[in-house]
Short mmCIF file of C-alpha atoms and ligand atoms in Angstrom, two decimals:
data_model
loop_
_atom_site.label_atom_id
_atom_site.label_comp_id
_atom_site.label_asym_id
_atom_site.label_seq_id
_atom_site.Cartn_x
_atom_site.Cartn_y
_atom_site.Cartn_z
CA UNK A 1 0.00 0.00 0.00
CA UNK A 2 1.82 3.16 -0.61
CA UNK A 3 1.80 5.94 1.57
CA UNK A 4 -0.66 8.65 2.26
CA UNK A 5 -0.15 11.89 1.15
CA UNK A 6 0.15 15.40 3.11
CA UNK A 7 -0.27 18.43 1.75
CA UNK A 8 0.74 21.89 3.62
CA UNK A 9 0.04 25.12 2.64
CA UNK A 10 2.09 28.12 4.30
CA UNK A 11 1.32 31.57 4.70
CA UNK A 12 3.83 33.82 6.89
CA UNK A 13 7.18 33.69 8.07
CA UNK A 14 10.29 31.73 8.85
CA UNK A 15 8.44 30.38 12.16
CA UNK A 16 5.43 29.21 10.46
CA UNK A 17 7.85 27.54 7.49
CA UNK A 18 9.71 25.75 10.94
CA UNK A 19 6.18 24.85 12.01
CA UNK A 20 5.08 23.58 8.65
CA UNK A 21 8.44 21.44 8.56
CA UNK A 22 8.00 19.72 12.02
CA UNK A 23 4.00 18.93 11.05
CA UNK A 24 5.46 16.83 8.25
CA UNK A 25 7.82 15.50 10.35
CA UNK A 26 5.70 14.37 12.99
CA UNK A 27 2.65 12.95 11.01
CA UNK A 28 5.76 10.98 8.36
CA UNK A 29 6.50 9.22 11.93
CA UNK A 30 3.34 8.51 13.13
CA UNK A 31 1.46 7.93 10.29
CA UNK A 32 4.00 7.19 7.73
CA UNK A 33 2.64 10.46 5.45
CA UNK A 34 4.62 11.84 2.50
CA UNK A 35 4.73 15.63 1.41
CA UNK A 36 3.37 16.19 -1.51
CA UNK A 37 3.56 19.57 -3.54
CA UNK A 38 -0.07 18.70 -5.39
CA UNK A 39 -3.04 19.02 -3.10
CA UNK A 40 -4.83 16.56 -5.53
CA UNK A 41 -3.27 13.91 -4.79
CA UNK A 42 -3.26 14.53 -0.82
CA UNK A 43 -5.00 12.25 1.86
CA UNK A 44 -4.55 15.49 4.02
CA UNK A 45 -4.16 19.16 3.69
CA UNK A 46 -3.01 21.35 6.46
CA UNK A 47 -3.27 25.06 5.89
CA UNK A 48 -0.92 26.52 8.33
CA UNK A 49 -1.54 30.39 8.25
CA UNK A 50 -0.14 33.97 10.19
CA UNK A 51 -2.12 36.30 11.29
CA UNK A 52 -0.07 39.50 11.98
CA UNK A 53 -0.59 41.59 9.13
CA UNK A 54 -3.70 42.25 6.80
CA UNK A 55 -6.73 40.20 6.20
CA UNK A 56 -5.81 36.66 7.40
CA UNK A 57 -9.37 35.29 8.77
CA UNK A 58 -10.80 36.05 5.52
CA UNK A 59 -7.75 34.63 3.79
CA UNK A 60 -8.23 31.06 5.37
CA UNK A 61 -11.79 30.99 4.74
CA UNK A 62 -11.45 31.62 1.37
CA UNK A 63 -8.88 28.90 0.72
CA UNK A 64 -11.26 26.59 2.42
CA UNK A 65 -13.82 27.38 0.17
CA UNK A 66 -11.01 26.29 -2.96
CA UNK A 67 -10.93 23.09 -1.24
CA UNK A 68 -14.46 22.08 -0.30
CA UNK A 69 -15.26 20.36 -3.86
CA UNK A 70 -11.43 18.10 -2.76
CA UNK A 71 -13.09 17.42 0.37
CA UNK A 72 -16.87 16.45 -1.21
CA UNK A 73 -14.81 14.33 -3.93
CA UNK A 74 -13.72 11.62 -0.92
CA UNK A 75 -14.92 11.89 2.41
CA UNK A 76 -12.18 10.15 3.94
CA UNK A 77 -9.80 13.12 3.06
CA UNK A 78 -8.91 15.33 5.97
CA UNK A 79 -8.51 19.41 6.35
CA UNK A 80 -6.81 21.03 9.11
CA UNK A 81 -5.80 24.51 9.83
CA UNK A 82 -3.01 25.57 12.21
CA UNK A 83 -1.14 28.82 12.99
CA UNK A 84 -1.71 31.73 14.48
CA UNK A 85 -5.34 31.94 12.67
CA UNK A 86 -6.40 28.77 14.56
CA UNK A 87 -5.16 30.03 17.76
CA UNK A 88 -7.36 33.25 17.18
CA UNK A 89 -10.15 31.65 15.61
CA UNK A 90 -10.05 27.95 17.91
CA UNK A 91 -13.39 26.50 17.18
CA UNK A 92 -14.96 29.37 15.64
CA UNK A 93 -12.91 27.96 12.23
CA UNK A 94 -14.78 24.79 12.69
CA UNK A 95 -18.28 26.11 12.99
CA UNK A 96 -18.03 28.85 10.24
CA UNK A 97 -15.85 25.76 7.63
CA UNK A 98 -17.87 22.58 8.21
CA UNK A 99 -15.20 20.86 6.07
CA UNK A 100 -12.28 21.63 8.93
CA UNK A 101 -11.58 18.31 10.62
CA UNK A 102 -8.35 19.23 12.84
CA UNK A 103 -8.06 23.00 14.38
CA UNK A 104 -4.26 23.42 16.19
CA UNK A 105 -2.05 26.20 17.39
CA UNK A 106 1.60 26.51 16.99
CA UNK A 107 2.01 25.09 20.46
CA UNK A 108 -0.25 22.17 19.58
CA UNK A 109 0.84 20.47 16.12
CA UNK A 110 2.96 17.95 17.82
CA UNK A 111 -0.44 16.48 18.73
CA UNK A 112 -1.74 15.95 15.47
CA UNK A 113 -1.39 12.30 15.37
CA UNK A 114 -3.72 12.52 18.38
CA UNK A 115 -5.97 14.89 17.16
CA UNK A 116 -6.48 12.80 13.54
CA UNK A 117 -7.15 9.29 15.89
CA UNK A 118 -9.97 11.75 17.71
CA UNK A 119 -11.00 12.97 14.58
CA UNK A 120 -11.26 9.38 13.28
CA UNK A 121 -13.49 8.30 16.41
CA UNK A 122 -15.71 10.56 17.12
CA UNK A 123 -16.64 11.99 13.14
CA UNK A 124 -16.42 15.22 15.10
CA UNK A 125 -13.68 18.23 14.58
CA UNK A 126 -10.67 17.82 16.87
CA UNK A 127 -9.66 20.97 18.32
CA UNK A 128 -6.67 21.96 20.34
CA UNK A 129 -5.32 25.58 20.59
CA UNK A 130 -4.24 25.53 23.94
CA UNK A 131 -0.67 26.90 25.22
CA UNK A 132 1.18 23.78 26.77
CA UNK A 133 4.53 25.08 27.66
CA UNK A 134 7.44 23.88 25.30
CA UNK A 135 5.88 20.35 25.65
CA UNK A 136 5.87 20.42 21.89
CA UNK A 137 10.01 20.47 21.54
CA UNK A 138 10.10 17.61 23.37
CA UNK A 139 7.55 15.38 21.25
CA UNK A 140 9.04 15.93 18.18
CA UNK A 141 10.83 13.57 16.10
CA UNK A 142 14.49 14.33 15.39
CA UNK A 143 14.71 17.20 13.03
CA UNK A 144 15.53 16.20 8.94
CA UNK A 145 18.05 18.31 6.78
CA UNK A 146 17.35 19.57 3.59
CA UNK A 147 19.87 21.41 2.97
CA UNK A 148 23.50 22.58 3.79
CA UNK A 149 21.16 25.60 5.65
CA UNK A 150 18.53 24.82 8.71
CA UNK A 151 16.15 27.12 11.01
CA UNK A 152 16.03 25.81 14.25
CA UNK A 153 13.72 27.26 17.12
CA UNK A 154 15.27 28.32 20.36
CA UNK A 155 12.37 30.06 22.15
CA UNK A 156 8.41 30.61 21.57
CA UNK A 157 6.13 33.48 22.04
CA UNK A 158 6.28 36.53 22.88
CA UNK A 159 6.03 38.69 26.08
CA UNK A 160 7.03 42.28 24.41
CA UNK A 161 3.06 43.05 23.84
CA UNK A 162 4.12 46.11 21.35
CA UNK A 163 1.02 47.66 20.71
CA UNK A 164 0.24 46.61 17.22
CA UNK A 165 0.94 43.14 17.57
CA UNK A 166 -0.66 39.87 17.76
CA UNK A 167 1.82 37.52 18.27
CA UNK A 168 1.71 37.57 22.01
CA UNK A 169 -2.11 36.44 22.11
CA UNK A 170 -1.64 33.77 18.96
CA UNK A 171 1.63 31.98 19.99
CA UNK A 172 1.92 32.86 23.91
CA UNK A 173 3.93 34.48 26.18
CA UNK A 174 7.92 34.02 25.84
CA UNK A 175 9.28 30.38 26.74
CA UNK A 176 12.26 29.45 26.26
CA UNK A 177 13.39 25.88 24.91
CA UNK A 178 16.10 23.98 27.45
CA UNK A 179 19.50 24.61 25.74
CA UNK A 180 20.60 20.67 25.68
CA UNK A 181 17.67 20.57 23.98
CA UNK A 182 18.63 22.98 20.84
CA UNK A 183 22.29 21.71 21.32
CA UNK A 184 20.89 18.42 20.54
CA UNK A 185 19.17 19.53 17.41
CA UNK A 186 21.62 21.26 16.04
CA UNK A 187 24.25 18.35 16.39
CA UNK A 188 22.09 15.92 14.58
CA UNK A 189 21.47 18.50 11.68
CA UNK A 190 25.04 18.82 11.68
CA UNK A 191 25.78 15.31 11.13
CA UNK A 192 23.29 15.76 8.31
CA UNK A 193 25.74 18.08 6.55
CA UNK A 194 23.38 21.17 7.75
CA UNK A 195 26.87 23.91 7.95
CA UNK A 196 24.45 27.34 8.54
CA UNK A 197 21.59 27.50 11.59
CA UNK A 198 19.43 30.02 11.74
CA UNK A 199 18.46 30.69 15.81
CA UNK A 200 14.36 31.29 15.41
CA UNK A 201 12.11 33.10 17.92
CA UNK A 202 9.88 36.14 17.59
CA UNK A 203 12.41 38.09 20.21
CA UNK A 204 15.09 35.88 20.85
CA UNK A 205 17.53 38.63 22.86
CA UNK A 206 15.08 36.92 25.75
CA UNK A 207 16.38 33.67 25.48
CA UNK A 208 17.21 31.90 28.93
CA UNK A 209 17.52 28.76 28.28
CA UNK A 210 17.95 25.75 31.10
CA UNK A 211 21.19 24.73 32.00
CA UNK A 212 22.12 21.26 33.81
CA UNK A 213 23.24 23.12 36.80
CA UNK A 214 19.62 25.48 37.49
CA UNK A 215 21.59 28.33 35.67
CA UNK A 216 20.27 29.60 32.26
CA UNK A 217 21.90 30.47 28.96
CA UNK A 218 21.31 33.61 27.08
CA UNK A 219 22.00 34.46 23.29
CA UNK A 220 24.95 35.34 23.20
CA UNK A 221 26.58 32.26 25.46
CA UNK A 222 24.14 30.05 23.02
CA UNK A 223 26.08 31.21 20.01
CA UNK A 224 29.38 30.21 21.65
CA UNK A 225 28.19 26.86 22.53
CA UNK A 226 26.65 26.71 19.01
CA UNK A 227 29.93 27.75 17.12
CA UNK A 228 31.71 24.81 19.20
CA UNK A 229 29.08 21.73 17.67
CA UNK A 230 31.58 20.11 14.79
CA UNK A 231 30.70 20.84 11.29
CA UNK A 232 28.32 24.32 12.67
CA UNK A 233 30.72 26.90 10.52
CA UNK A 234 28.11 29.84 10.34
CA UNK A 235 24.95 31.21 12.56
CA UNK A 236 22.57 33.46 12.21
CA UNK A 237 19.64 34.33 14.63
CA UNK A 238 16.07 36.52 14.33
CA UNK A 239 14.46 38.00 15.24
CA UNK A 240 15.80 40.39 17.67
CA UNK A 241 14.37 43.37 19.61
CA UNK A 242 16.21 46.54 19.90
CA UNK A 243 15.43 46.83 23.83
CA UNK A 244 16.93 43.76 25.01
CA UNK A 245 20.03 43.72 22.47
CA UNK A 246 22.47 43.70 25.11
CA UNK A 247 26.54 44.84 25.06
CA UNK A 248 27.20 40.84 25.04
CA UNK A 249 25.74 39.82 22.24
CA UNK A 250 27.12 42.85 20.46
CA UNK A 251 30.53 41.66 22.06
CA UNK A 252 29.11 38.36 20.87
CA UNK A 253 29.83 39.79 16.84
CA UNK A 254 33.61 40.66 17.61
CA UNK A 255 34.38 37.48 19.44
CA UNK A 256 32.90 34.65 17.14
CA UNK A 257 33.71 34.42 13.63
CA UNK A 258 31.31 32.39 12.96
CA UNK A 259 28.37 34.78 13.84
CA UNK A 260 27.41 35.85 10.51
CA UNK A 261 28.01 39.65 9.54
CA UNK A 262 24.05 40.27 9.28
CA UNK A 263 21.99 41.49 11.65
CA UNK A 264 17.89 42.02 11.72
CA UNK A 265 17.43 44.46 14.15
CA UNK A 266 13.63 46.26 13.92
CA UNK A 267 13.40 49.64 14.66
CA UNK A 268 9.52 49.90 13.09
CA UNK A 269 9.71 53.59 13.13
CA UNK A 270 12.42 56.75 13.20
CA UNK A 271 9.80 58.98 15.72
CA UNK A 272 10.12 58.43 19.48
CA UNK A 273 6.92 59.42 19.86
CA UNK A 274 5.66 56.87 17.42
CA UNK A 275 8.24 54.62 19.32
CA UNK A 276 6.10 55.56 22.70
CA UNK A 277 2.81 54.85 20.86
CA UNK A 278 3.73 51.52 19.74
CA UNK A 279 5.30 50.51 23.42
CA UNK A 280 8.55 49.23 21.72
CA UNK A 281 10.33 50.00 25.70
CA UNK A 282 13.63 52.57 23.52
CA UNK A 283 13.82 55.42 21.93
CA UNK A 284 15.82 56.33 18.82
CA UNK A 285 19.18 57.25 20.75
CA UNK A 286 18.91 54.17 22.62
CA UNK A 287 18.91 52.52 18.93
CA UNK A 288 21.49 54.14 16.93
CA UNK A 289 23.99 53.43 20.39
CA UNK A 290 23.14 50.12 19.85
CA UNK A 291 24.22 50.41 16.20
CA UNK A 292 27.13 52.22 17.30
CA UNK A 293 28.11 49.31 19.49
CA UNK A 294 27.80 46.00 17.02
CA UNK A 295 29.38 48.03 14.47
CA UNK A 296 32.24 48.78 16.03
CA UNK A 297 32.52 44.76 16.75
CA UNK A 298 31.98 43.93 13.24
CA UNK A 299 32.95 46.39 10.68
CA UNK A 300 31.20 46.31 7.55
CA UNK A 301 27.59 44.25 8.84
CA UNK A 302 24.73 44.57 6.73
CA UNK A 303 21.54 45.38 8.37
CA UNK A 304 18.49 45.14 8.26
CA UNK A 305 15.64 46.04 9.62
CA UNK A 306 11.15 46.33 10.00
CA UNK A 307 9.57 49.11 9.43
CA UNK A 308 5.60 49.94 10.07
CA UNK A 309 4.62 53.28 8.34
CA UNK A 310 1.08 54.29 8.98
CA UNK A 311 0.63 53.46 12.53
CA UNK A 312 -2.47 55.59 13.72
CA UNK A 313 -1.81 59.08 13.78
CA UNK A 314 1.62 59.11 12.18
CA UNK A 315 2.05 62.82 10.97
CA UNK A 316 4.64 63.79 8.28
CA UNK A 317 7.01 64.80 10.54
CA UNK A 318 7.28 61.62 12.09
CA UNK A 319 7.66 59.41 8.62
CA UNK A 320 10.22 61.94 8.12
CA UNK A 321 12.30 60.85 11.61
CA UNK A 322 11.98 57.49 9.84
CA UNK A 323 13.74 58.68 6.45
CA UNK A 324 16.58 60.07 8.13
CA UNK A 325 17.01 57.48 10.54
CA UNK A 326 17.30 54.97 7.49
CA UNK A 327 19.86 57.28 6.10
CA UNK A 328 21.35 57.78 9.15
CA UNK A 329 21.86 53.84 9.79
CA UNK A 330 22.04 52.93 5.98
CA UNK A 331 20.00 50.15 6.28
CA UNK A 332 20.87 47.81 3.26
CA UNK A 333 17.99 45.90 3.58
CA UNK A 334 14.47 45.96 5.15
CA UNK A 335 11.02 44.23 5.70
CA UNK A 336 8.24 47.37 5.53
CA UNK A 337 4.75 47.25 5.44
CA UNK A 338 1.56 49.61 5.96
CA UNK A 339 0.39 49.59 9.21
CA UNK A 340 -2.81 47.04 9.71
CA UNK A 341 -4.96 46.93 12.76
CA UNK A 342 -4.96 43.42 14.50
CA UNK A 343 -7.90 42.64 16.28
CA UNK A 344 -7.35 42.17 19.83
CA UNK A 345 -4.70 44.41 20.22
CA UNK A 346 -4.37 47.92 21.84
CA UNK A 347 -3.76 50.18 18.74
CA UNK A 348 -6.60 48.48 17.28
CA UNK A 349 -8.63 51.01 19.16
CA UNK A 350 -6.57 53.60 18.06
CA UNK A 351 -8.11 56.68 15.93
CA UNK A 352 -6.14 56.56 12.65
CA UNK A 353 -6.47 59.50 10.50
CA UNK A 354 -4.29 58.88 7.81
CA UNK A 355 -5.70 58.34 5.06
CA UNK A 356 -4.85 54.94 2.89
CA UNK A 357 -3.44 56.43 -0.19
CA UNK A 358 -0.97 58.61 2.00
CA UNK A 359 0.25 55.13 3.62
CA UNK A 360 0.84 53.73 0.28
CA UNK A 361 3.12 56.41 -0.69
CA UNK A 362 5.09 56.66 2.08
CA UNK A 363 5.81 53.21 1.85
CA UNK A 364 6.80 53.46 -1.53
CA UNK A 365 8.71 56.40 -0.69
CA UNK A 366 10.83 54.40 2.06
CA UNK A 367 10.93 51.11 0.06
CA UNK A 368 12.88 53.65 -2.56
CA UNK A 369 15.46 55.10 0.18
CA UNK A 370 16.43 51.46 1.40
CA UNK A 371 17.03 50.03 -2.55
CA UNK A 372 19.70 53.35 -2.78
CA UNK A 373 21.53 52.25 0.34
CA UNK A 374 20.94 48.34 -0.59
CA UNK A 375 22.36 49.20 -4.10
CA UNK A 376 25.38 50.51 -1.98
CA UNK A 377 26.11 47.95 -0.13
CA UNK A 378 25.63 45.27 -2.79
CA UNK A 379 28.13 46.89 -5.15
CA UNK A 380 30.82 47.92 -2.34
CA UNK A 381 31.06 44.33 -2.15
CA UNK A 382 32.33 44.33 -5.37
CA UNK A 383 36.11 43.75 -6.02
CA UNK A 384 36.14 41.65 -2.99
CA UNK A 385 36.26 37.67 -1.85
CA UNK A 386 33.93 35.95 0.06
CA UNK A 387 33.57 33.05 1.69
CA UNK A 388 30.17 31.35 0.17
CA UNK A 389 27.64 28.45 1.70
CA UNK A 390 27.28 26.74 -1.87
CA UNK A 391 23.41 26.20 -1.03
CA UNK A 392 22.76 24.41 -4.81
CA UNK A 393 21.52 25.55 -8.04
CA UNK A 394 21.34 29.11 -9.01
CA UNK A 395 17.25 29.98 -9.30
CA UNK A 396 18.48 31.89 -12.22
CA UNK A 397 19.27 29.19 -14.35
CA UNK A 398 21.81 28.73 -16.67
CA UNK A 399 23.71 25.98 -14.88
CA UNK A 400 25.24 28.62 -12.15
CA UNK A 401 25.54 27.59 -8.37
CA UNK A 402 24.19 29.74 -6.27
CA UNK A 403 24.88 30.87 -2.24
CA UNK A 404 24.84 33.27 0.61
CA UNK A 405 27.91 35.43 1.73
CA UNK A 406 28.07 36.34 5.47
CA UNK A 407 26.10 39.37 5.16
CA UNK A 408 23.54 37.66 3.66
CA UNK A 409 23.50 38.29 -0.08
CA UNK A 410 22.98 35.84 -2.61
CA UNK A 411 25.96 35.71 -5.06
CA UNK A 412 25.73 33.44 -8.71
CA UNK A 413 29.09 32.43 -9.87
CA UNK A 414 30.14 28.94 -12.17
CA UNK A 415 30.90 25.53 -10.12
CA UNK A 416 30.28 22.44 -10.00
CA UNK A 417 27.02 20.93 -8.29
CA UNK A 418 29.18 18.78 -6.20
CA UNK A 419 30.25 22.28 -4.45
CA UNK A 420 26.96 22.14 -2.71
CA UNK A 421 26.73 22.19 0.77
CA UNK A 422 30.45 23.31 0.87
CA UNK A 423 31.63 26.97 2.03
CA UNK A 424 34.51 28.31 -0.60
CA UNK A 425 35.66 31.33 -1.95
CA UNK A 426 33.67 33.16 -4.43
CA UNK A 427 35.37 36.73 -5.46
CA UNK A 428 31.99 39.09 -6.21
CA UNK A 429 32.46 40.41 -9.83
CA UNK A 430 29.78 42.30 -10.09
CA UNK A 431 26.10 43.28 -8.53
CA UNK A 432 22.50 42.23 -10.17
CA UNK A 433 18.92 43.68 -9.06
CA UNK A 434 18.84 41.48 -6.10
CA UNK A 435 21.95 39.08 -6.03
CA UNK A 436 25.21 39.20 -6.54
CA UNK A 437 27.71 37.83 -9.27
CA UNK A 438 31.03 36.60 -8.72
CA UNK A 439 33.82 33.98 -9.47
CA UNK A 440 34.73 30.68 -7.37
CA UNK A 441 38.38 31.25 -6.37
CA UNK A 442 40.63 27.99 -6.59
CA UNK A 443 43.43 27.28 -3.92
CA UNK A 444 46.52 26.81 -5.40
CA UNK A 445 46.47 23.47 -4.74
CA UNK A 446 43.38 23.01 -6.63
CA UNK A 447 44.77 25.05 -9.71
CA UNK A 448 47.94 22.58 -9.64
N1 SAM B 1 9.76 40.24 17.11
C1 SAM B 1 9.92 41.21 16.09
C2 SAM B 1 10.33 42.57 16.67
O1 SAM B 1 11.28 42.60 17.41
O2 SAM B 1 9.79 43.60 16.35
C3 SAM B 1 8.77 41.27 15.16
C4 SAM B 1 8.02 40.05 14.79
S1 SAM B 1 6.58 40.48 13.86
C5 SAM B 1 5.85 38.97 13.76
C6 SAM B 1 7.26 40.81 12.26
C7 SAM B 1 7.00 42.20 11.76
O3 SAM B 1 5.68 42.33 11.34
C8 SAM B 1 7.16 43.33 12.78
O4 SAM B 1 8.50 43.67 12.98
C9 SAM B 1 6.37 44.44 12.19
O5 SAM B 1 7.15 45.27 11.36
C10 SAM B 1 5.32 43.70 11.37
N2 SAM B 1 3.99 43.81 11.99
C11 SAM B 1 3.56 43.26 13.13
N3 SAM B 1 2.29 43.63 13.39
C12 SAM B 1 1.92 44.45 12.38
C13 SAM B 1 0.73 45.17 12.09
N4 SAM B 1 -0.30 45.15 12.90
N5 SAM B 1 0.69 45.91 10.95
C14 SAM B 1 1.76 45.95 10.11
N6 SAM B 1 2.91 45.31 10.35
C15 SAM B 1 3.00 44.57 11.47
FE1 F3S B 2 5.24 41.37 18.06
FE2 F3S B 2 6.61 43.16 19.35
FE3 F3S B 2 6.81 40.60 19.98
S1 F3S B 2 6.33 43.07 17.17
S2 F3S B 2 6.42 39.52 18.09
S3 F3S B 2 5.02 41.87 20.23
S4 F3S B 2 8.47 42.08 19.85
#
């Protein structure tokens, strides 16, 4: 008999893409399913959905209501929706999409196997959206590599409560995975051939993880203890928050070469009295010394950043604080969106008088200023060599090999595919829209 078939849908960021990952992980154990990229031919579809910015409620129901003929074609096919939707939602999902069998939160989809066996007996939706600590880390099976790259989760939730935000009420307050725990991980995607980890969490500059002796580990002593796991030769983590970026794990940048020379760092606006409005807990001194700081300990780091424009009641003068704090900073790179108001949340009840059109443009306006300083960066990298994660074929074609510098850039240059999953030397030749182009450098032992 050959295997059933799960399909998973995404919709949000690198957490929910971990998320997705472990649900096929955990149902290919208990249940034996394989992922398949065609819903037609799944057994299963999981719609696993965010709910931080813009319509998402409306989003999910309308997907369901794609799938409802699938589901009316055999009855014996399942739908589930997880995420930060389902947490919101719970039951309501259920009630409102008749064709919703399984209802989970992020904190939950270790108990899908559970949940389907319920589902199974009682012909009735299984729902579970509760918050059960970091039970979940513990149930799941031992992580697969795809990849010389991996995103690993060191923490969940978040206890920051900025006022725009609904991550605290969808995934929790801030918990912290055990470090022997992510340790553990890591090592066995190491012996995989994984080379690059990327540290997850929505704030991880709050990470205390357990230690063995009742003590707890922060960020920047879990990067050292990373850095030390054999075959580990770069790390990256996100996301960060400004207020609780300490002096150690901006040490943290001068000490280990194996942090990578990128850091996302969200400042969401350049006015402090936006800042105050959106209870971000610094101001934009407290920022730019923060800046000040890591750069000193690495030279040369690309950053990056978010950026909200449109928050209720966001004059002129305070999208222009933004503007010149982006050129003050020269952010190379940056995640900005219009403000949207979250249900739930404090700003929802905010007056906002700016009109829609006027959000648009200053968007496009700051999108603009970040490509001129991202256009800097990318072709001051030019002329110089780099070491490379070979991460496999270039996406544009043409038989290149494509990876990731340090500072995060994607650079195209000729190799063989047997490169892949290797870190060399690529010298950058020249800079494209949104990558980089360059030229693998032989040792002079290969050239013999
Ligand atoms: N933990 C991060 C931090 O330190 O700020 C942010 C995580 S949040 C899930 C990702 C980004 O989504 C935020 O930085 C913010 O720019 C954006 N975001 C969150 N809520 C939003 C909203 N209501 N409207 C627009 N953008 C929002
Ligand atoms: Fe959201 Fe602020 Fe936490 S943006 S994820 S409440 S740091």
């Amino acid at each position: 008999m050959s295997s059933p078939k799960l399909y998973v849908l995404t919709h949000g960021c690198q957490m929910n893409e971990y998320d997705s990952a472990k649900m096929a992980d955990v149902l290919a154990k208990s249940h034996g399913y394989e992922r398949t990229q065609n819903p037609d031919q799944a057994d299963l579809l999981l719609l696993n959905t965010c709910s931080v910015r813009e319509k998402a409620q409306e989003k999910v129901f309308s997907e369901l209501g794609r799938w409802k003929s699938w589901k009316q074609a055999d009855s014996r096919r399942l739908i589930g929706v997880g995420g930060c939707v389902a947490s919101q939602e719970g039951e309501a999902i259920a009630k409102r999409a008749p064709i919703v069998d399984l209802v989970f939160g992020p904190q939950t989809l270790h108990r899908l196997p559970e949940l389907i066996e319920q589902r199974r007996q009682t012909q009735r939706p299984s729902i579970d959206v509760s918050f059960p600590e970091i039970e979940k880390f513990d149930a799941l099976p031992k992580p697969r590599a795809e990849g010389p790259t991996a995103f690993v989760s060191i923490m969940e939730g978040c206890s920051k409560y900025c006022s725009f935000c609904v991550v605290p009420y969808t995934r929790g307050t801030e918990i912290s995975r055990p470090l022997d725990g992510v340790l553990v991980e890591i090592a066995q995607l190491a012996a995989q051939g994984v080379r690059e980890v990327t540290l997850l969490g929505q704030n991880v500059n709050a990470y205390r993880g357990a230690m063995a002796d009742s003590a707890s580990c922060d960020l920047a002593l879990l990067i050292h203890y990373v850095a030390r796991i054999p075959g580990i030769q770069r790390i990256r983590f996100t996301t960060s928050h400004p207020a609780e970026f300490t002096d150690a794990l901006a040490d943290a940048f001068a000490t280990e070469p194996k942090l990578a020379s990128y850091l996302h760092l969200p400042v969401q606006s350049g006015s402090d009295r936006i800042l105050g409005m959106m209870k971000r807990g610094y101001t934009r001194a407290d920022y730019l010394r923060r800046i000040e700081r890591v750069r000193a300990a690495r030279p040369g780091l690309s950053l990056s950043s978010d950026f909200i424009v449109g928050f209720p009641g966001e004059t002129e003068a305070d999208f222009e604080q933004t503007l010149t704090l982006i050129d003050e900073v020269g952010f190379d790179c940056a995640y900005s969106f219009v403000y949207s108001p979250r249900p739930g949340t404090p700003a929802a009840n905010l007056r906002d008088g700016v009109p829609l059109e006027v959000k648009q443009e200053r968007l496009r306006i700051l999108q603009e200023r970040i490509r001129v300083h991202d256009d800097a960066y990318r072709n001051a990298l030019v002329g110089s060599t780099h070491s490379v994660l070979v991460e496999g074929r270039s996406k544009r074609g043409g038989g290149q090999m494509a990876g990731r510098v340090s500072a995060n850039r994607v650079v195209n240059f000729d190799a063989p595919a047997s490169l892949a999953g290797q870190l060399v030397d690529v010298h950058v030749t020249g800079a494209a829209t949104n990558s980089l182009l360059g030229r693998l450098v032989l040792s002079a032992a290969e050239c013999a």
